[in-house]
Amino acid sequence: MLAHYLLGRCYADMHEAPMALHCYQEAISRADTTAKDCDFAQLSRVYGQSATIFYQQGLYRNQLEYQDLASSYAWRGNDTLATLQCYAIKALAYNQLQMKDSAIYVYTDAIKQLKANKYNKVAAH
């Protein structure tokens, strides 16, 4: 999984979105989420990078789907900060979809949860 993710990052840095997404999909297909040693934190990052590409390409509904998956796997990987950051990023897509009420709700809820988990500096940004 890691090798395909890193290759995807290289393609993303070269602005080759289709190849980056292909590599990320390969990385996702290599993850065994039923295994006890599954690296959920890494899988979360793969989904998060895919979501970023979808956002850059204007595919906001795809971004929302992948941000949900990134958040879910970050949670399973016991990474509370990444979970909340993935959740907060959804507001960008809602804003682009002209769903202002959803964007405001996500922003305020994410800030509240970040503060509740003692991530005050992150919440301030």
C-alpha positions as a printed NumPy array, in Angstrom:
array([[  0.   ,   0.   ,   0.   ],
       [  2.738,   2.446,   0.96 ],
       [  4.631,   2.054,  -2.328],
       [  1.54 ,   2.827,  -4.414],
       [  0.685,   5.761,  -2.169],
       [  4.183,   7.226,  -2.528],
       [  4.104,   6.77 ,  -6.291],
       [  0.745,   8.522,  -6.326],
       [  2.226,  11.409,  -4.347],
       [  4.968,  11.731,  -6.989],
       [  2.375,  11.905,  -9.755],
       [  0.331,  14.412,  -7.736],
       [  3.412,  16.609,  -7.323],
       [  3.906,  16.459, -11.116],
       [  0.243,  17.541, -11.562],
       [ -0.68 ,  14.204, -13.14 ],
       [ -4.038,  13.767, -11.409],
       [ -5.256,  10.707, -13.377],
       [ -2.089,   8.746, -12.657],
       [ -2.073,   9.864,  -9.028],
       [ -5.662,   8.68 ,  -8.582],
       [ -4.801,   5.389, -10.272],
       [ -1.935,   4.829,  -7.838],
       [ -4.111,   5.774,  -4.872],
       [ -6.748,   3.289,  -6.015],
       [ -4.041,   0.638,  -6.247],
       [ -2.94 ,   1.504,  -2.718],
       [ -6.519,   1.237,  -1.466],
       [ -6.971,  -2.134,  -3.142],
       [ -3.844,  -3.432,  -1.382],
       [ -5.128,  -2.562,   2.099],
       [ -6.523,  -5.482,   4.079],
       [ -8.901,  -3.777,   6.468],
       [ -9.707,  -7.085,   8.156],
       [ -6.109,  -7.674,   9.228],
       [ -5.075,  -6.761,  12.755],
       [ -1.963,  -5.003,  11.45 ],
       [ -3.784,  -2.858,   8.88 ],
       [ -2.329,   0.642,   8.804],
       [ -5.582,   2.586,   9.029],
       [ -3.737,   5.874,   9.503],
       [ -1.939,   5.405,   6.173],
       [ -5.155,   4.319,   4.473],
       [ -6.789,   7.487,   5.784],
       [ -4.073,   9.547,   4.161],
       [ -4.537,   7.772,   0.83 ],
       [ -8.231,   8.642,   0.877],
       [ -7.415,  12.179,   1.976],
       [ -4.996,  12.717,  -0.912],
       [ -7.588,  11.361,  -3.335],
       [-10.128,  13.774,  -1.879],
       [ -7.711,  16.645,  -2.44 ],
       [ -7.397,  15.753,  -6.118],
       [-11.168,  15.519,  -6.446],
       [-11.463,  18.99 ,  -4.92 ],
       [ -8.847,  20.4  ,  -7.295],
       [-10.716,  18.876, -10.237],
       [-14.056,  20.325,  -9.124],
       [-15.491,  16.931,  -8.2  ],
       [-16.872,  18.066,  -4.866],
       [-19.294,  15.203,  -4.248],
       [-16.464,  12.717,  -4.766],
       [-14.387,  14.769,  -2.361],
       [-17.101,  14.529,   0.279],
       [-17.268,  10.756,  -0.122],
       [-13.515,  10.326,   0.17 ],
       [-13.235,  12.754,   3.094],
       [-15.796,  10.623,   4.929],
       [-13.706,   7.527,   4.244],
       [-10.504,   9.314,   5.273],
       [-12.144,  10.414,   8.502],
       [-13.495,   6.935,   9.189],
       [-10.135,   5.233,   8.701],
       [ -8.343,   7.883,  10.746],
       [-10.777,   7.118,  13.548],
       [-10.087,   3.393,  13.221],
       [ -6.376,   4.219,  13.338],
       [ -6.906,   6.08 ,  16.642],
       [ -5.867,   9.404,  15.115],
       [ -8.376,  11.856,  16.557],
       [ -6.706,  14.929,  15.098],
       [ -6.696,  13.526,  11.547],
       [-10.309,  12.427,  12.   ],
       [-11.376,  15.939,  12.892],
       [ -9.252,  17.566,  10.206],
       [-10.735,  15.293,   7.531],
       [-14.18 ,  16.176,   8.811],
       [-13.461,  19.926,   8.771],
       [-12.183,  19.854,   5.181],
       [-15.639,  18.779,   4.031],
       [-16.74 ,  22.38 ,   4.562],
       [-14.693,  23.399,   1.51 ],
       [-16.727,  21.122,  -0.729],
       [-20.03 ,  22.251,   0.798],
       [-19.005,  25.837,   0.178],
       [-18.237,  25.098,  -3.492],
       [-21.566,  23.272,  -3.84 ],
       [-23.305,  26.432,  -2.592],
       [-24.459,  24.567,   0.524],
       [-23.516,  27.394,   2.851],
       [-25.535,  26.129,   5.818],
       [-23.748,  22.763,   5.702],
       [-20.361,  24.46 ,   5.394],
       [-21.038,  26.659,   8.413],
       [-22.297,  23.698,  10.436],
       [-19.223,  21.596,   9.648],
       [-16.826,  24.464,  10.43 ],
       [-18.431,  25.272,  13.767],
       [-18.868,  21.632,  14.765],
       [-15.264,  20.798,  13.847],
       [-13.965,  23.746,  15.875],
       [-16.082,  22.686,  18.845],
       [-14.792,  19.107,  18.635],
       [-11.182,  20.234,  18.192],
       [-11.438,  22.381,  21.313],
       [-13.121,  19.55 ,  23.241],
       [-10.149,  17.332,  22.366],
       [ -7.638,  19.994,  23.447],
       [ -6.49 ,  20.903,  19.91 ],
       [ -6.949,  24.617,  20.565],
       [ -4.122,  25.761,  18.277],
       [ -5.516,  23.731,  15.386],
       [ -9.025,  25.051,  16.074],
       [ -7.702,  28.612,  15.916],
       [ -6.498,  28.151,  12.327]])
